[in-house]
Short mmCIF file of C-alpha atoms and ligand atoms in Angstrom, two decimals:
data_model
loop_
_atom_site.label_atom_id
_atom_site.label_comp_id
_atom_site.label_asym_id
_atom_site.label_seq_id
_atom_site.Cartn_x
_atom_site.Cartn_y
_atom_site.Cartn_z
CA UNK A 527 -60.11 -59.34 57.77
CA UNK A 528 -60.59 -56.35 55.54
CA UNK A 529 -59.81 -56.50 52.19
CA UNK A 530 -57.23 -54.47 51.10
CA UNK A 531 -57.95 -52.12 48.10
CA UNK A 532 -55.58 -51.92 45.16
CA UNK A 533 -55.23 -48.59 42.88
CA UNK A 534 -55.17 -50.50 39.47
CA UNK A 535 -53.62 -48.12 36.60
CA UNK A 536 -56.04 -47.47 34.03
CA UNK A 537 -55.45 -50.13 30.84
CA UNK A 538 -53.67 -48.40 28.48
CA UNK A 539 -55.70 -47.13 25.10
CA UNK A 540 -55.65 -50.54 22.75
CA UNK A 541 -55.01 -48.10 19.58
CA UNK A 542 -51.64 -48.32 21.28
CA UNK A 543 -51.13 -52.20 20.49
CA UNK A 544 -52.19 -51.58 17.01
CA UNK A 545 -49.88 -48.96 16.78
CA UNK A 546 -46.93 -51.02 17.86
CA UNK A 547 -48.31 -54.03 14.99
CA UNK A 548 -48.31 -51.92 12.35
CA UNK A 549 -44.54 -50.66 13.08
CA UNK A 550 -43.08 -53.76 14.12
CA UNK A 551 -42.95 -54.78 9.71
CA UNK A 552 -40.88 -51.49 9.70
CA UNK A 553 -37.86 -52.16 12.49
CA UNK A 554 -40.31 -49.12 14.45
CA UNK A 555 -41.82 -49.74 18.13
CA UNK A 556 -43.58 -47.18 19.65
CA UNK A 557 -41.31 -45.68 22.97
CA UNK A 558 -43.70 -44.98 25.33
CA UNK A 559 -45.30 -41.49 25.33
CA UNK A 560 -46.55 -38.52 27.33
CA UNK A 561 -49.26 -35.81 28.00
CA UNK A 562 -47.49 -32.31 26.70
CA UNK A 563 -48.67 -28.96 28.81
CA UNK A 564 -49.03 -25.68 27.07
CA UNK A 565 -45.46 -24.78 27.37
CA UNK A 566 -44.86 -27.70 24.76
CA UNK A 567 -47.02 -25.31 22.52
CA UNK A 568 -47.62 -28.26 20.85
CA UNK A 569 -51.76 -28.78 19.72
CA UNK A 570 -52.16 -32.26 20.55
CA UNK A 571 -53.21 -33.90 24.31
CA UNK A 572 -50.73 -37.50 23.72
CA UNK A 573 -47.64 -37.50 22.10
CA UNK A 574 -46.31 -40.75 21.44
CA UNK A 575 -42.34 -41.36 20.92
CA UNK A 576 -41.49 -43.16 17.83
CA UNK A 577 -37.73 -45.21 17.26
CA UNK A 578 -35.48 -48.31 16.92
CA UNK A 579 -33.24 -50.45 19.17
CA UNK A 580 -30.72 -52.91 17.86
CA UNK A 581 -30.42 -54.26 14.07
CA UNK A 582 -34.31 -54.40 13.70
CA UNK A 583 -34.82 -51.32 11.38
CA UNK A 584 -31.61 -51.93 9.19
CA UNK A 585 -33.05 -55.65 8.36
CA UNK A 586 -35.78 -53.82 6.73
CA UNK A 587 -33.99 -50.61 5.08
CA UNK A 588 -30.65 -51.78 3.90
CA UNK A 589 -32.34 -53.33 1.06
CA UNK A 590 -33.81 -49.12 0.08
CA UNK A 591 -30.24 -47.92 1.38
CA UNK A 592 -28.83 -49.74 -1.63
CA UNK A 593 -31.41 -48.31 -3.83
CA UNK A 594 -31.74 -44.91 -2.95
CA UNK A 595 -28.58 -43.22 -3.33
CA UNK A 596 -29.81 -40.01 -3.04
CA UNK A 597 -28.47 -37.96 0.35
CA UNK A 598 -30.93 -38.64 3.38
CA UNK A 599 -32.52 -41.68 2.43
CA UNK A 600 -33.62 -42.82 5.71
CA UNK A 601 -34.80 -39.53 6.56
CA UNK A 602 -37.24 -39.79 3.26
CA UNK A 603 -37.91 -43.41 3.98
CA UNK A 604 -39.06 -42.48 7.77
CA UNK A 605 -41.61 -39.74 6.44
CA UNK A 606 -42.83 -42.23 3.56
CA UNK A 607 -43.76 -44.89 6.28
CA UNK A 608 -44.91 -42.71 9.22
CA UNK A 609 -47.12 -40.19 7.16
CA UNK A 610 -49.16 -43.50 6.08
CA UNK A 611 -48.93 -44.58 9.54
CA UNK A 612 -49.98 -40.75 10.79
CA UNK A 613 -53.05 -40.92 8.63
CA UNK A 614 -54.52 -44.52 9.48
CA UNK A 615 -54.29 -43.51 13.17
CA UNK A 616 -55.75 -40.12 13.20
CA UNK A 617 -52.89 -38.15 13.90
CA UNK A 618 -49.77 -35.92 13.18
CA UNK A 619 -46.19 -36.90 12.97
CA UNK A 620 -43.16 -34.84 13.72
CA UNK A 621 -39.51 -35.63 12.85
CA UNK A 622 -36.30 -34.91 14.56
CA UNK A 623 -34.86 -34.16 11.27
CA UNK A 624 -35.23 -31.27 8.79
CA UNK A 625 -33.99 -28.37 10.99
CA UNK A 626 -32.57 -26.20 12.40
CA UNK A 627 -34.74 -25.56 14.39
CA UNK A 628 -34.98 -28.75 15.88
CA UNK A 629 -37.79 -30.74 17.80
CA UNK A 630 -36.41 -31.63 21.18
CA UNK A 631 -36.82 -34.79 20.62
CA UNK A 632 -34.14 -36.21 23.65
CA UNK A 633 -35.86 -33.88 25.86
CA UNK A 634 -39.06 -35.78 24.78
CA UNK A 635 -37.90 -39.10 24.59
CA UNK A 636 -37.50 -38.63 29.05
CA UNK A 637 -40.38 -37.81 29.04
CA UNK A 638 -41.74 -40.98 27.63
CA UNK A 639 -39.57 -43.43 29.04
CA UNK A 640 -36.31 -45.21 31.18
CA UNK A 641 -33.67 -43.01 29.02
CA UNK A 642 -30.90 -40.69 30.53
CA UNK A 643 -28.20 -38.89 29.74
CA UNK A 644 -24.97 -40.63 29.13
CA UNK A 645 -21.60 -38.59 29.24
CA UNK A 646 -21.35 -39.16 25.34
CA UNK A 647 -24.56 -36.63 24.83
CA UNK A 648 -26.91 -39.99 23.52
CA UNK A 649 -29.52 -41.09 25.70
CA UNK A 650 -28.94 -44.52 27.44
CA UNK A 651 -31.31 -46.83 27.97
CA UNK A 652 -31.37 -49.75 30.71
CA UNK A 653 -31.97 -52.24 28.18
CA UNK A 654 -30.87 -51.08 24.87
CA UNK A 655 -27.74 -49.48 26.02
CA UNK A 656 -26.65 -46.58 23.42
CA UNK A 657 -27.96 -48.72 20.33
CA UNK A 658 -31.51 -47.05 19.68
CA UNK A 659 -32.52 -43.79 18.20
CA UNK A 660 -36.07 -41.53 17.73
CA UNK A 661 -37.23 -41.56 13.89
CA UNK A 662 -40.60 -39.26 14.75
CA UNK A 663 -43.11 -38.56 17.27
CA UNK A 664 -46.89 -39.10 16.66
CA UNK A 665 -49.16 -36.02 17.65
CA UNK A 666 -53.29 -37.14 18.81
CA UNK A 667 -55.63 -34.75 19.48
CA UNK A 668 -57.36 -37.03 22.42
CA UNK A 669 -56.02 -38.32 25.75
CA UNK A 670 -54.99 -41.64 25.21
CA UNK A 671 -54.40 -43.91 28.28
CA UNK A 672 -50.56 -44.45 28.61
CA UNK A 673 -49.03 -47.61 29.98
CA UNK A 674 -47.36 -47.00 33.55
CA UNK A 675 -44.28 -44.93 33.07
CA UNK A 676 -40.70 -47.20 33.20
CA UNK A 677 -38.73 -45.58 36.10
CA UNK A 678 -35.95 -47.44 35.71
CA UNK A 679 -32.77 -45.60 37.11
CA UNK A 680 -29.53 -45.18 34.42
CA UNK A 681 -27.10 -47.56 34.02
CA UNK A 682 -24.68 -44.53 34.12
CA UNK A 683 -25.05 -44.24 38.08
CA UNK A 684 -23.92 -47.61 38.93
CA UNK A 685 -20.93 -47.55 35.73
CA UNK A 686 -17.38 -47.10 37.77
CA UNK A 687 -15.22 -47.32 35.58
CA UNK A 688 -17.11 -45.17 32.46
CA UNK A 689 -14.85 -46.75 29.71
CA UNK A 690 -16.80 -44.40 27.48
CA UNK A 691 -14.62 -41.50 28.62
CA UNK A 692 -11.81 -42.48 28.10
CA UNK A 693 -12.05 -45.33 24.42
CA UNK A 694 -12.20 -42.11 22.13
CA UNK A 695 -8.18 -41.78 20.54
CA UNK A 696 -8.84 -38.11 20.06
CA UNK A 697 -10.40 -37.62 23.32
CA UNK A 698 -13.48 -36.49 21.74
CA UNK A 699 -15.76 -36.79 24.87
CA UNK A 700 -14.58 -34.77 28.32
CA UNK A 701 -16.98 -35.21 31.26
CA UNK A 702 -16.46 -30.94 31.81
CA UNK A 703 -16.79 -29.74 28.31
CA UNK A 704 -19.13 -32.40 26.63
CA UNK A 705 -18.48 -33.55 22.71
CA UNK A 706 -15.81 -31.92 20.80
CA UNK A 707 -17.67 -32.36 17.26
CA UNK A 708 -14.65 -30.89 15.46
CA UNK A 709 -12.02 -32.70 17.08
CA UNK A 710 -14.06 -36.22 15.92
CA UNK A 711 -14.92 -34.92 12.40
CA UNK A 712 -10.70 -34.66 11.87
CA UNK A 713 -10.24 -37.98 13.33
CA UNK A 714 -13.04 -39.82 11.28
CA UNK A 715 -11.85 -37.88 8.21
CA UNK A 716 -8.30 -38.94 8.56
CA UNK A 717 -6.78 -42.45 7.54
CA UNK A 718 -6.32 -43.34 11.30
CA UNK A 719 -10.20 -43.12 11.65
CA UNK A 720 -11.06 -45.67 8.69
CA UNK A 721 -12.10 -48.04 11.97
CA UNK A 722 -14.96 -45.01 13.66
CA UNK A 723 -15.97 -45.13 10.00
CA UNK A 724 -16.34 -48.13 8.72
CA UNK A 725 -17.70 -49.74 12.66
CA UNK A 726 -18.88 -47.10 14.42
CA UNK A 727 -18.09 -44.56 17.29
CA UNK A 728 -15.46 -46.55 19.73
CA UNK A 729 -16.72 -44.86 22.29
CA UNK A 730 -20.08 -46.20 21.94
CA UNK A 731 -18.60 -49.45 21.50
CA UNK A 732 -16.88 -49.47 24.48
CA UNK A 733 -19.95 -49.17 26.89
CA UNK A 734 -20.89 -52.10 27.95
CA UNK A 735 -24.94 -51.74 28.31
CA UNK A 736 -27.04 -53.38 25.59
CA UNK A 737 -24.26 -55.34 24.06
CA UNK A 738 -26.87 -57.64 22.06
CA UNK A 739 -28.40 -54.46 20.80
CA UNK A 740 -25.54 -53.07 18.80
CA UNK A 741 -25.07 -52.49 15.19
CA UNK A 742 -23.82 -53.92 13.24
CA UNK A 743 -21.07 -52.77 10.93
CA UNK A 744 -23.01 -51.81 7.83
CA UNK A 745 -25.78 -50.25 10.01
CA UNK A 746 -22.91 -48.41 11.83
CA UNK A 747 -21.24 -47.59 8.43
CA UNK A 748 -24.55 -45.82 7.19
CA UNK A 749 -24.58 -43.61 10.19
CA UNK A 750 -21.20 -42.86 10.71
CA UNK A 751 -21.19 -42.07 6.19
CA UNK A 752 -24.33 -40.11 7.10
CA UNK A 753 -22.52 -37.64 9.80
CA UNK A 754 -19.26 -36.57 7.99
CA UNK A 755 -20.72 -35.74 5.24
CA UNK A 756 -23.51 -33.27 7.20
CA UNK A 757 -20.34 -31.85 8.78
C1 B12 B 2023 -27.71 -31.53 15.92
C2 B12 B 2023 -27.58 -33.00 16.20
C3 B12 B 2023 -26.31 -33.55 16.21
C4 B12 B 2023 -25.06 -32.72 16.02
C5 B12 B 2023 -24.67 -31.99 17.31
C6 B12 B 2023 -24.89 -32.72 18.61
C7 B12 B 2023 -24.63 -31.76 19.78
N1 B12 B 2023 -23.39 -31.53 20.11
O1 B12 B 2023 -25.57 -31.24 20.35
C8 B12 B 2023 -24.04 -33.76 15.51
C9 B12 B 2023 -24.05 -33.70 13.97
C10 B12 B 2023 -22.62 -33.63 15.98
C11 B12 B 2023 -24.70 -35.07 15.96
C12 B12 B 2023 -24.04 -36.27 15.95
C13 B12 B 2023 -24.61 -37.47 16.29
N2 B12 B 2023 -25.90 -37.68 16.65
CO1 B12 B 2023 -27.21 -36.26 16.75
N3 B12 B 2023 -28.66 -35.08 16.66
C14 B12 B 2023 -28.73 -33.80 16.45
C15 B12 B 2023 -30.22 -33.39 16.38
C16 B12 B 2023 -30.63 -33.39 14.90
C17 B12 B 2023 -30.59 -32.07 17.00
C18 B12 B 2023 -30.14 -31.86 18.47
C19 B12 B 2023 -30.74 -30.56 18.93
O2 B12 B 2023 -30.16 -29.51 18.73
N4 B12 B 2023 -31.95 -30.62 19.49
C20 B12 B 2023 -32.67 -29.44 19.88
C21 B12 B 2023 -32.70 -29.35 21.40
C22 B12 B 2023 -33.54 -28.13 21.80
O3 B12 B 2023 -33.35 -30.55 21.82
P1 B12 B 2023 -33.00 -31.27 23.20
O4 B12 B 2023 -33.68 -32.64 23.16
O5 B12 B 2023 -33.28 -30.46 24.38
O6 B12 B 2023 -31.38 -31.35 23.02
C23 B12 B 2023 -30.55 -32.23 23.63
C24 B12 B 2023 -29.34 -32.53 22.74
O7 B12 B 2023 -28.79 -31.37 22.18
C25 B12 B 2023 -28.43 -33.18 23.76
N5 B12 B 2023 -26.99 -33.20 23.46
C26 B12 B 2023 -26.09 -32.39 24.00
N6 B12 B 2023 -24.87 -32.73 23.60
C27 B12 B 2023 -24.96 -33.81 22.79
C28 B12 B 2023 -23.99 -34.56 22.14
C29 B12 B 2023 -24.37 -35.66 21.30
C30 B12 B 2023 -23.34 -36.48 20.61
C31 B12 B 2023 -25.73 -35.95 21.15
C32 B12 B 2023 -26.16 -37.06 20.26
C33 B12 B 2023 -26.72 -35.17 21.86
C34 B12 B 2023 -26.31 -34.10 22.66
O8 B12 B 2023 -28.71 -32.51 25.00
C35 B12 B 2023 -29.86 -31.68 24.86
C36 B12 B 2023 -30.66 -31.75 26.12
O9 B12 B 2023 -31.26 -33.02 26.33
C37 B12 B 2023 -30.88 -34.56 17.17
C38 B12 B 2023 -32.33 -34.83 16.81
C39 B12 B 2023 -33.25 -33.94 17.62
N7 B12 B 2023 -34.23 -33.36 16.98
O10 B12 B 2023 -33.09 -33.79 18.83
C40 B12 B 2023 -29.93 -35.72 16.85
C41 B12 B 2023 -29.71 -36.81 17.91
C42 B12 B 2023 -29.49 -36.15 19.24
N8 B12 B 2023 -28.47 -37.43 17.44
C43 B12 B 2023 -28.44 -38.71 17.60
C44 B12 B 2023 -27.34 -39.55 17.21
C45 B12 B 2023 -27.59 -41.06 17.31
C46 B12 B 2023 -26.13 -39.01 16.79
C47 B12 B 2023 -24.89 -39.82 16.34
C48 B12 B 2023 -24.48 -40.92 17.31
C49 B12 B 2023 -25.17 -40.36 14.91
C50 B12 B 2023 -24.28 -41.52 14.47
N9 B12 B 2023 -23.12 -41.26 14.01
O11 B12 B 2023 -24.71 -42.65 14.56
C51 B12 B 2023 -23.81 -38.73 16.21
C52 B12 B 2023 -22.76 -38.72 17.33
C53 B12 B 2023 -21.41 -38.78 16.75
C54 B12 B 2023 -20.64 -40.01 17.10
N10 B12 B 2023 -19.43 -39.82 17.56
O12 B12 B 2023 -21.10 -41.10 16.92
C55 B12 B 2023 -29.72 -39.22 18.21
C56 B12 B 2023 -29.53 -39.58 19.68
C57 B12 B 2023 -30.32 -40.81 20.09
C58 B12 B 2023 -30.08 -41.11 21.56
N11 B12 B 2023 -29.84 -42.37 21.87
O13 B12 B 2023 -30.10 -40.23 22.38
C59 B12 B 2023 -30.71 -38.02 17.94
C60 B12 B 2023 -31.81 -37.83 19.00
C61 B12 B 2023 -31.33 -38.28 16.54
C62 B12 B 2023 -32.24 -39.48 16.45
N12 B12 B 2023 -32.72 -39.73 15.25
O14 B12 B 2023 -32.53 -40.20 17.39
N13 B12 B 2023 -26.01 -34.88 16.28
S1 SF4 B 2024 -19.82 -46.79 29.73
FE1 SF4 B 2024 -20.83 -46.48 31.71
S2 SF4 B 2024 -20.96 -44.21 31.97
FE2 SF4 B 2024 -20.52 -44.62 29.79
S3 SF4 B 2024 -22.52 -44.66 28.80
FE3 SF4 B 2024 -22.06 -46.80 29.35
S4 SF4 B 2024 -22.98 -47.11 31.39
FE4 SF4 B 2024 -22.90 -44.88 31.03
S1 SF4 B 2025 -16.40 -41.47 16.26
FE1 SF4 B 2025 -14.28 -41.95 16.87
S2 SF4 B 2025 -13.29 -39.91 16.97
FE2 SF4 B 2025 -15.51 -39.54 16.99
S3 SF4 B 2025 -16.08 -39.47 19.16
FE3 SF4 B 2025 -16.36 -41.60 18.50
S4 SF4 B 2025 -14.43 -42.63 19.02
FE4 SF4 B 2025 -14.05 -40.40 19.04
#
């Protein structure tokens, strides 16, 4: 009997795992990455996606939250920690903050890994649900050797009943016409929206992918504070 021959996919570079241990102290894992063309214009041959799932990152910055009172802390904390991390690895980072113009950082992020589209505009992913975000992307010069891809399908395909649609008291998200920012910013700003506030979009809530992931309600407080008052 012949023996059968197996296409092995090349081991993934091992500055990757270092990368991953020195942002795991920070709430940050690395989110899989990709190999841009020239229409990314961007000079670098790897870029590697940069964010947080669940409660992890806000166990490490609520403590400079209540420090830094100053508007965009988290935004000034994430450069702080990723230039240092930019520099021991040899490369550049970029932010999805600081515009407009804005890095396409969503556009990216499918790129790099299992996320989708939900109807609410966020990415979904099969395990953390809605409850993750991007904080930078890391630019290297060389190739590096990316893990095999996670093709996992969306959790939106297989959702019936797409409570997301329809949790929103202002009706804020329309499956036709996408997110009506200023119809949300009136609700959140008015007494009846103390609860999007103070525990986060309902919406979001309401999904029911990556329950354990979601924040809590002085991470969701922060984020929620964070986009009235840029509004
Ligand atoms: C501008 C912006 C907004 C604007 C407008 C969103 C809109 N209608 O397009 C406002 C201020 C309303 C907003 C709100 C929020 N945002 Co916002 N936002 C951005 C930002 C800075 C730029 C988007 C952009 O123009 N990109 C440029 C284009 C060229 O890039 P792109 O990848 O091709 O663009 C995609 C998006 O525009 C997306 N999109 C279209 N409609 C909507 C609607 C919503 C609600 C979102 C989030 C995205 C979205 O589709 C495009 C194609 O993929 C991005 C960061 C970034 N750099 O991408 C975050 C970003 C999209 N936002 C994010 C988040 C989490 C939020 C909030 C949930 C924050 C919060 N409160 O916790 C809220 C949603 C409000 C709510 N009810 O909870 C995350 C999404 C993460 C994910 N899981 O996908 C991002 C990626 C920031 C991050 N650090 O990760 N946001
Ligand atoms: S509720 Fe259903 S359709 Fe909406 S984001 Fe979650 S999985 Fe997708
Ligand atoms: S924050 Fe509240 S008002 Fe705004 S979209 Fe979410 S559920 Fe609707």
């Amino acid at each position: 009997m012949g023996t059968a021959v197996v296409a092995e996919a090349p081991a993934a570079d091992p500055r990757l795992a270092a990368l991953a241990h020195a942002l795991a102290p920070k709430g940050l894992i690395a989110r899989g990455g990709f190999h841009p063309t020239a229409e990314d214009g961007l000079d670098a041959a790897t870029v590697v996606m940069i964010g947080n799932a669940g409660p992890a990152l806000w166990r490490v910055f609520e403590g400079v939250a209540a420090r830094d009172t100053d508007p965009h802390p988290m935004d000034r904390w994430t450069r702080a920690v990723m230039e240092d991390v930019a520099a021991l690895f040899g490369a550049r980072a970029l932010y999805p903050f600081g515009g407009p113009p804005y890095h396409p950082f969503q556009r990216w992020a499918m790129r790099a890994e299992a996320v989708h589209p939900s109807p609410l505009g966020l990415l979904i992913h099969p395990d953390y649900g809605l409850w993750h975000a991007y904080r930078a992307a890391l630019l290297f010069r060389e190739r590096l050797a990316l893990p095999p891809r996670d093709r996992r399908p969306s959790p939106c395909e297989s959702c019936v009943a797409r409570p997301c649609l329809s949790t929103c008291p202002v009706g804020a998200f329309d499956a036709e016409t996408g997110y009506d920012v200023p119809a949300c910013t009136a609700h959140i700003r008015s007494p009846a929206g103390t609860d999007c506030l103070d525990r986060g979009c309902r919406a979001r809530h309401a999904c029911p992918v990556g329950s354990t992931f979601t924040y809590d309600d002085a991470q969701s407080a922060f984020h929620m504070g964070a986009f009235e008052r840029a509004r």
